[in-house]
Tab-separated table of C-alpha atoms and ligand atoms in Angstrom:
chain	number	residue	atom	x	y	z
A	1	MET	CA	-215.258	244.450	-90.477
A	2	THR	CA	-217.927	241.928	-91.376
A	3	ALA	CA	-221.466	242.691	-92.547
A	4	PRO	CA	-223.848	243.232	-89.602
A	5	ILE	CA	-225.462	239.999	-88.415
A	6	TYR	CA	-228.406	241.893	-86.892
A	7	ASP	CA	-229.703	245.296	-88.008
A	8	ARG	CA	-230.933	246.188	-84.538
A	9	VAL	CA	-229.861	244.764	-81.194
A	10	ALA	CA	-231.386	245.732	-77.828
A	11	LEU	CA	-229.402	245.251	-74.635
A	12	ILE	CA	-231.531	245.084	-71.484
A	13	GLY	CA	-229.342	245.644	-68.426
A	14	LEU	CA	-226.165	247.610	-69.031
A	15	GLY	CA	-223.594	245.928	-66.821
A	16	LEU	CA	-220.350	244.062	-67.399
A	17	ILE	CA	-221.706	241.555	-69.918
A	18	ALA	CA	-223.962	243.887	-71.921
A	19	SER	CA	-221.342	246.632	-72.124
A	20	SER	CA	-218.697	244.122	-73.213
A	21	MET	CA	-221.109	242.823	-75.859
A	22	PHE	CA	-221.651	246.359	-77.116
A	23	TRP	CA	-217.924	247.065	-77.495
A	24	ALA	CA	-217.288	243.628	-79.026
A	25	MET	CA	-220.139	244.074	-81.541
A	26	LYS	CA	-218.838	247.525	-82.459
A	27	ARG	CA	-215.284	246.254	-82.838
A	28	ALA	CA	-216.392	243.784	-85.506
A	29	GLY	CA	-219.337	245.689	-87.012
A	30	LEU	CA	-221.789	242.960	-86.054
A	31	ALA	CA	-224.846	245.133	-85.406
A	32	GLY	CA	-226.414	248.074	-87.204
A	33	GLU	CA	-227.943	249.992	-84.301
A	34	VAL	CA	-227.649	248.961	-80.652
A	35	THR	CA	-230.210	250.283	-78.189
A	36	GLY	CA	-229.853	249.887	-74.440
A	37	TYR	CA	-231.930	250.072	-71.303
A	38	ALA	CA	-231.089	249.700	-67.619
A	39	ARG	CA	-233.460	250.093	-64.708
A	40	SER	CA	-231.519	252.788	-62.899
A	41	ALA	CA	-231.447	256.331	-64.283
A	42	GLU	CA	-227.890	256.664	-63.023
A	43	THR	CA	-226.764	253.700	-65.136
A	44	ARG	CA	-228.551	255.127	-68.192
A	45	ASP	CA	-226.851	258.502	-67.641
A	46	THR	CA	-223.463	256.825	-67.334
A	47	ALA	CA	-224.131	254.834	-70.514
A	48	ARG	CA	-224.982	258.031	-72.413
A	49	ARG	CA	-221.887	259.767	-71.079
A	50	ILE	CA	-219.484	257.011	-72.159
A	51	GLY	CA	-221.155	256.303	-75.506
A	52	LEU	CA	-222.354	252.857	-74.475
A	53	CYS	CA	-225.073	252.008	-77.034
A	54	ASP	CA	-226.079	254.022	-80.075
A	55	ARG	CA	-229.291	254.991	-78.264
A	56	VAL	CA	-230.061	254.636	-74.560
A	57	CYS	CA	-233.800	254.381	-73.958
A	58	ASP	CA	-235.801	255.269	-70.844
A	59	SER	CA	-237.964	252.156	-71.054
A	60	ALA	CA	-237.372	248.540	-71.944
A	61	SER	CA	-240.327	248.558	-74.322
A	62	GLU	CA	-238.832	251.448	-76.305
A	63	ALA	CA	-235.444	249.697	-76.448
A	64	VAL	CA	-236.833	246.428	-77.851
A	65	ALA	CA	-239.274	247.946	-80.369
A	66	ASP	CA	-238.048	246.948	-83.827
A	67	ALA	CA	-235.078	244.960	-82.441
A	68	ASP	CA	-234.029	241.809	-84.332
A	69	LEU	CA	-232.135	240.545	-81.292
A	70	VAL	CA	-232.965	241.276	-77.657
A	71	VAL	CA	-230.345	240.365	-75.048
A	72	LEU	CA	-231.485	239.974	-71.445
A	73	ALA	CA	-228.381	240.880	-69.446
A	74	VAL	CA	-229.875	241.427	-65.998
A	75	PRO	CA	-229.410	239.259	-62.874
A	76	VAL	CA	-231.087	235.853	-63.257
A	77	GLY	CA	-233.739	236.704	-60.663
A	78	ALA	CA	-234.850	239.750	-62.684
A	79	MET	CA	-235.161	237.993	-66.072
A	80	ALA	CA	-238.812	236.897	-65.842
A	81	ALA	CA	-240.127	240.349	-64.902
A	82	VAL	CA	-238.146	241.941	-67.734
A	83	ALA	CA	-239.425	239.323	-70.197
A	84	ALA	CA	-243.031	239.970	-69.125
A	85	GLU	CA	-242.524	243.712	-69.578
A	86	ILE	CA	-241.030	243.525	-73.078
A	87	ALA	CA	-243.160	240.655	-74.443
A	88	PRO	CA	-245.943	242.802	-75.976
A	89	HIS	CA	-243.375	245.002	-77.751
A	90	LEU	CA	-241.291	242.289	-79.458
A	91	LYS	CA	-241.173	242.247	-83.232
A	92	PRO	CA	-242.400	239.034	-84.916
A	93	GLY	CA	-239.408	237.026	-86.116
A	94	ALA	CA	-237.107	238.592	-83.480
A	95	THR	CA	-234.828	236.478	-81.309
A	96	VAL	CA	-234.620	236.854	-77.540
A	97	THR	CA	-231.504	235.549	-75.834
A	98	ASP	CA	-230.088	235.910	-72.345
A	99	VAL	CA	-226.637	235.717	-70.789
A	100	GLY	CA	-227.659	234.359	-67.378
A	101	SER	CA	-225.305	232.103	-65.446
A	102	VAL	CA	-228.047	229.527	-64.802
A	103	LYS	CA	-230.111	228.063	-67.623
A	104	GLN	CA	-232.962	225.801	-66.476
A	105	SER	CA	-234.573	228.437	-64.258
A	106	VAL	CA	-234.268	231.079	-66.990
A	107	ILE	CA	-235.921	228.730	-69.491
A	108	ASP	CA	-238.713	227.973	-67.004
A	109	SER	CA	-239.310	231.579	-65.980
A	110	VAL	CA	-238.672	233.489	-69.234
A	111	GLY	CA	-239.884	230.916	-71.776
A	112	PRO	CA	-243.612	231.272	-71.020
A	113	HIS	CA	-243.456	235.038	-71.674
A	114	ILE	CA	-242.008	234.720	-75.187
A	115	PRO	CA	-244.825	235.269	-77.697
A	116	GLU	CA	-245.615	233.032	-80.630
A	117	GLY	CA	-243.467	233.989	-83.631
A	118	VAL	CA	-240.500	235.151	-81.506
A	119	PHE	CA	-237.517	232.810	-81.029
A	120	PHE	CA	-235.958	232.201	-77.624
A	121	VAL	CA	-232.341	231.010	-77.632
A	122	PRO	CA	-230.845	231.019	-74.101
A	123	GLY	CA	-227.097	231.507	-73.808
A	124	HIS	CA	-224.255	231.953	-71.351
A	125	PRO	CA	-220.819	233.448	-72.043
A	126	LEU	CA	-218.230	231.781	-69.812
A	127	ALA	CA	-216.353	235.010	-69.304
A	128	GLY	CA	-216.452	237.602	-66.587
A	129	THR	CA	-214.548	239.623	-64.062
A	130	GLU	CA	-215.265	240.640	-60.475
A	131	HIS	CA	-216.313	244.089	-61.739
A	132	SER	CA	-219.842	245.138	-62.592
A	133	GLY	CA	-221.746	248.059	-64.041
A	134	PRO	CA	-221.737	249.956	-67.357
A	135	GLU	CA	-218.121	251.109	-67.123
A	136	SER	CA	-216.668	247.660	-66.497
A	137	GLY	CA	-217.077	246.239	-70.006
A	138	PHE	CA	-214.397	245.821	-72.672
A	139	ALA	CA	-214.396	244.458	-76.220
A	140	GLU	CA	-211.931	241.627	-75.534
A	141	LEU	CA	-213.892	239.962	-72.704
A	142	PHE	CA	-215.155	237.099	-74.874
A	143	ASP	CA	-212.016	236.536	-76.953
A	144	ASN	CA	-211.159	232.818	-76.982
A	145	ARG	CA	-213.684	232.108	-74.232
A	146	TRP	CA	-216.608	229.713	-74.547
A	147	THR	CA	-220.204	230.754	-74.938
A	148	LEU	CA	-222.751	228.019	-74.371
A	149	LEU	CA	-226.044	228.171	-76.250
A	150	VAL	CA	-228.923	226.207	-74.788
A	151	PRO	CA	-231.554	226.094	-77.543
A	152	LEU	CA	-234.920	224.510	-76.797
A	153	PRO	CA	-235.535	221.284	-78.721
A	154	ASP	CA	-238.217	222.827	-80.946
A	155	THR	CA	-236.277	225.988	-81.906
A	156	ALA	CA	-235.639	226.421	-85.637
A	157	PRO	CA	-231.947	226.126	-86.573
A	158	GLU	CA	-231.610	229.533	-88.297
A	159	PRO	CA	-231.959	231.793	-85.216
A	160	VAL	CA	-229.528	229.545	-83.324
A	161	ALA	CA	-226.975	229.656	-86.161
A	162	ARG	CA	-227.307	233.433	-86.398
A	163	LEU	CA	-226.728	233.908	-82.679
A	164	ARG	CA	-223.768	231.550	-82.880
A	165	GLY	CA	-222.367	233.782	-85.640
A	166	LEU	CA	-222.744	236.840	-83.395
A	167	TRP	CA	-220.844	235.211	-80.517
A	168	GLU	CA	-218.133	233.960	-82.854
A	169	GLY	CA	-217.878	237.462	-84.292
A	170	MET	CA	-217.378	238.748	-80.739
A	171	GLY	CA	-214.397	236.398	-80.399
A	172	ALA	CA	-215.979	233.463	-78.570
A	173	HIS	CA	-216.001	229.732	-79.263
A	174	VAL	CA	-219.546	228.401	-79.193
A	175	ASP	CA	-220.974	225.088	-78.034
A	176	GLU	CA	-224.495	223.834	-77.417
A	177	MET	CA	-225.620	222.072	-74.266
A	178	ASP	CA	-228.845	221.004	-72.589
A	179	PRO	CA	-229.876	223.112	-69.589
A	180	ALA	CA	-229.587	220.498	-66.825
A	181	HIS	CA	-226.120	219.530	-67.983
A	182	HIS	CA	-225.122	223.201	-68.235
A	183	ASP	CA	-226.265	223.882	-64.668
A	184	LEU	CA	-224.362	220.879	-63.285
A	185	VAL	CA	-221.153	221.693	-65.174
A	186	LEU	CA	-221.308	225.335	-64.060
A	187	ALA	CA	-221.995	224.288	-60.469
A	188	VAL	CA	-218.609	222.502	-60.579
A	189	THR	CA	-216.578	224.991	-62.583
A	190	SER	CA	-217.958	228.303	-61.356
A	191	HIS	CA	-220.758	228.361	-58.792
A	192	THR	CA	-219.272	226.177	-56.034
A	193	PRO	CA	-215.773	227.697	-56.412
A	194	HIS	CA	-217.341	231.132	-55.915
A	195	LEU	CA	-219.075	229.919	-52.757
A	196	ILE	CA	-215.774	228.532	-51.467
A	197	ALA	CA	-214.070	231.867	-52.157
A	198	TYR	CA	-216.820	233.772	-50.350
A	199	THR	CA	-216.489	231.369	-47.415
A	200	MET	CA	-212.698	231.549	-47.241
A	201	VAL	CA	-212.735	235.350	-47.187
A	202	GLY	CA	-215.426	235.193	-44.501
A	203	VAL	CA	-213.227	232.874	-42.411
A	204	ALA	CA	-210.252	235.216	-42.771
A	205	ASP	CA	-212.432	238.137	-41.714
A	206	ASP	CA	-213.630	236.173	-38.658
A	207	LEU	CA	-209.990	235.815	-37.639
A	208	ARG	CA	-209.244	239.454	-38.238
A	209	ARG	CA	-208.711	240.253	-34.558
A	210	VAL	CA	-206.136	237.468	-34.336
A	211	THR	CA	-204.368	238.157	-37.600
A	212	ASP	CA	-204.842	241.934	-37.819
A	213	SER	CA	-204.299	242.890	-41.466
A	214	GLU	CA	-201.607	240.264	-41.987
A	215	VAL	CA	-203.891	238.038	-44.027
A	216	ILE	CA	-204.030	240.668	-46.732
A	217	LYS	CA	-200.467	241.909	-46.320
A	218	TYR	CA	-198.858	238.502	-46.623
A	219	SER	CA	-201.403	236.832	-48.857
A	220	ALA	CA	-199.926	234.816	-51.667
A	221	ALA	CA	-201.721	234.291	-54.955
A	222	GLY	CA	-204.181	231.720	-53.590
A	223	PHE	CA	-205.861	233.947	-51.033
A	224	ARG	CA	-205.642	237.030	-53.218
A	225	ASP	CA	-207.564	235.160	-55.901
A	226	PHE	CA	-210.190	234.253	-53.303
A	227	THR	CA	-210.615	237.925	-52.341
A	228	ARG	CA	-210.909	238.925	-56.004
A	229	ILE	CA	-213.587	236.320	-56.663
A	230	ALA	CA	-215.375	237.185	-53.423
A	231	ALA	CA	-215.653	240.808	-54.621
A	232	SER	CA	-218.092	239.691	-57.359
A	233	ASP	CA	-221.545	241.260	-57.556
A	234	PRO	CA	-223.713	240.117	-54.589
A	235	THR	CA	-227.037	240.358	-56.456
A	236	MET	CA	-225.832	238.246	-59.349
A	237	TRP	CA	-224.396	235.561	-57.081
A	238	ARG	CA	-227.367	235.493	-54.716
A	239	ASP	CA	-229.543	234.786	-57.754
A	240	VAL	CA	-227.176	232.085	-59.051
A	241	PHE	CA	-227.468	230.066	-55.828
A	242	LEU	CA	-231.212	230.612	-55.483
A	243	THR	CA	-231.823	229.417	-59.048
A	244	ASN	CA	-229.208	226.656	-59.358
A	245	LYS	CA	-230.088	225.144	-56.009
A	246	ALA	CA	-230.177	221.429	-56.867
A	247	ALA	CA	-226.886	221.329	-58.773
A	248	THR	CA	-224.942	223.464	-56.287
A	249	LEU	CA	-226.255	221.408	-53.348
A	250	GLU	CA	-225.224	218.225	-55.173
A	251	ILE	CA	-221.690	219.528	-55.767
A	252	LEU	CA	-221.401	221.000	-52.263
A	253	GLY	CA	-222.356	217.588	-50.847
A	254	ARG	CA	-219.568	215.923	-52.811
A	255	PHE	CA	-217.169	218.725	-51.907
A	256	THR	CA	-217.784	218.350	-48.179
A	257	GLU	CA	-217.310	214.553	-48.411
A	258	GLU	CA	-213.878	215.096	-49.977
A	259	LEU	CA	-213.038	217.833	-47.500
A	260	PHE	CA	-213.939	215.619	-44.536
A	261	ALA	CA	-211.783	212.815	-45.962
A	262	LEU	CA	-208.813	215.192	-46.189
A	263	GLN	CA	-209.575	216.587	-42.741
A	264	ARG	CA	-209.457	213.061	-41.356
A	265	ALA	CA	-206.203	212.336	-43.195
A	266	ILE	CA	-204.646	215.446	-41.639
A	267	ARG	CA	-205.893	214.508	-38.157
A	268	THR	CA	-204.642	210.928	-38.392
A	269	GLY	CA	-201.382	211.965	-40.064
A	270	ASP	CA	-202.144	209.877	-43.144
A	271	GLY	CA	-199.452	211.346	-45.395
A	272	ASP	CA	-199.920	208.676	-48.041
A	273	GLN	CA	-203.554	209.652	-48.531
A	274	LEU	CA	-202.694	213.346	-48.785
A	275	PHE	CA	-199.803	212.656	-51.169
A	276	ASP	CA	-201.898	210.385	-53.389
A	277	TYR	CA	-204.744	212.890	-53.480
A	278	PHE	CA	-202.491	215.807	-54.410
A	279	THR	CA	-200.655	213.680	-57.008
A	280	HIS	CA	-204.000	212.843	-58.587
A	281	THR	CA	-205.166	216.486	-58.710
A	282	ARG	CA	-201.808	217.608	-60.106
A	283	ALA	CA	-202.207	215.070	-62.937
A	284	ILE	CA	-205.661	216.503	-63.674
A	285	ARG	CA	-204.238	220.019	-63.939
A	286	ARG	CA	-201.424	218.821	-66.187
A	287	GLY	CA	-203.998	217.136	-68.401
A	288	ILE	CA	-205.903	220.413	-68.785
A	289	ILE	CA	-203.052	222.717	-69.831
B	301	NAD	P1	-223.967	243.769	-63.729
B	301	NAD	O1	-224.305	243.862	-62.279
B	301	NAD	O2	-222.679	244.344	-64.210
B	301	NAD	O3	-225.150	244.424	-64.575
B	301	NAD	C1	-226.491	244.108	-64.410
B	301	NAD	C2	-227.291	245.225	-65.059
B	301	NAD	O4	-228.673	244.904	-64.987
B	301	NAD	C3	-227.128	246.585	-64.391
B	301	NAD	O5	-227.039	247.562	-65.393
B	301	NAD	C4	-228.439	246.758	-63.619
B	301	NAD	O6	-228.771	248.108	-63.455
B	301	NAD	C5	-229.393	246.056	-64.544
B	301	NAD	N1	-230.619	245.574	-63.914
B	301	NAD	C6	-230.760	244.888	-62.765
B	301	NAD	N2	-232.044	244.578	-62.572
B	301	NAD	C7	-232.719	245.081	-63.636
B	301	NAD	C8	-234.075	245.101	-64.020
B	301	NAD	N3	-235.005	244.528	-63.272
B	301	NAD	N4	-234.404	245.717	-65.194
B	301	NAD	C9	-233.469	246.294	-65.980
B	301	NAD	N5	-232.167	246.319	-65.664
B	301	NAD	C10	-231.809	245.718	-64.501
B	301	NAD	O7	-224.117	242.244	-64.105
B	301	NAD	P2	-223.399	241.357	-65.229
B	301	NAD	O8	-222.150	240.817	-64.648
B	301	NAD	O9	-223.373	242.072	-66.515
B	301	NAD	O10	-224.428	240.149	-65.263
B	301	NAD	C11	-225.566	240.166	-66.092
B	301	NAD	C12	-226.001	238.746	-66.335
B	301	NAD	O11	-224.895	238.043	-66.914
B	301	NAD	C13	-226.397	237.975	-65.083
B	301	NAD	O12	-227.539	237.198	-65.350
B	301	NAD	C14	-225.204	237.084	-64.813
B	301	NAD	O13	-225.613	235.855	-64.214
B	301	NAD	C15	-224.644	236.857	-66.207
B	301	NAD	N6	-223.200	236.593	-66.285
B	301	NAD	C16	-222.326	237.269	-65.499
B	301	NAD	C17	-220.976	236.975	-65.576
B	301	NAD	C18	-219.970	237.670	-64.693
B	301	NAD	O14	-218.909	237.125	-64.416
B	301	NAD	N7	-220.250	238.873	-64.219
B	301	NAD	C19	-220.519	236.023	-66.491
B	301	NAD	C20	-221.438	235.400	-67.330
B	301	NAD	C21	-222.784	235.687	-67.208
């Protein structure tokens, strides 16, 4: 156990990420008291039943009062409204962070609501599962995974260093990145692959009458992974594509160019092109692991 990094932490939104943060903070003794708030009464009841948070509050303003760190852990599209609601109740000197999967739009929409004297340090843990809700979290989610912090250029170093310490205490490696770069990198590594998974499962479903249930029955790891990814929370992913529009369209454009090139190689029987392409991608994979 380490000494607490924050005396009071408020978690707004009690889903996969917030609940995992709670268990990870508790595991390492990183926070004195953790309060929590979620919009739905059912989620708050579940949180109380399973002991998620030291105190579950019935309003966001109550949860953030006196908090040293406020974590916005709601879908990206809901962040601005939550920020506007809590702004008058934030303690001077507190830090507000978020865990949203897109950064520029969160900075643009949340930033203006943060009052003078409160620090805003956006963040994004690169860890998740296809599950959601208050019962889906676990303390190990962030172990050996990256969390990216996206501090604004004029943010003092101390609140950033403190938040870094919290994430490291929860098991993560931490890096800093600028928001546009973050959104482009995530469009490649996470957002576009999710869209491809959604699409592939949609295609399989279209063919259901032809294939009956054989697609599922005989699916090897590749398709099974697609179905797992495509089971991810629809609200969260709708918001990701609506708010990371430019970067995902850029990557989708490049993706379709490559796909068309491979499609043409298949049609024309250009085995050399296919072989060279797959040899190249295999080398990339071998360079990663
Ligand atoms: P989740 O669906 O498990 O939980 C979201 C929570 O927010 C729920 O408790 C919901 O009731 C609450 N909520 C929704 N709208 C709200 C509002 N207006 N006010 C208060 N509470 C509200 O989602 P999650 O997976 O924990 O995702 C939370 C954030 O973390 C999202 O911004 C997402 O982009 C980001 N994120 C998710 C993953 C992942 O893989 N799931 C990974 C990294 C970051």
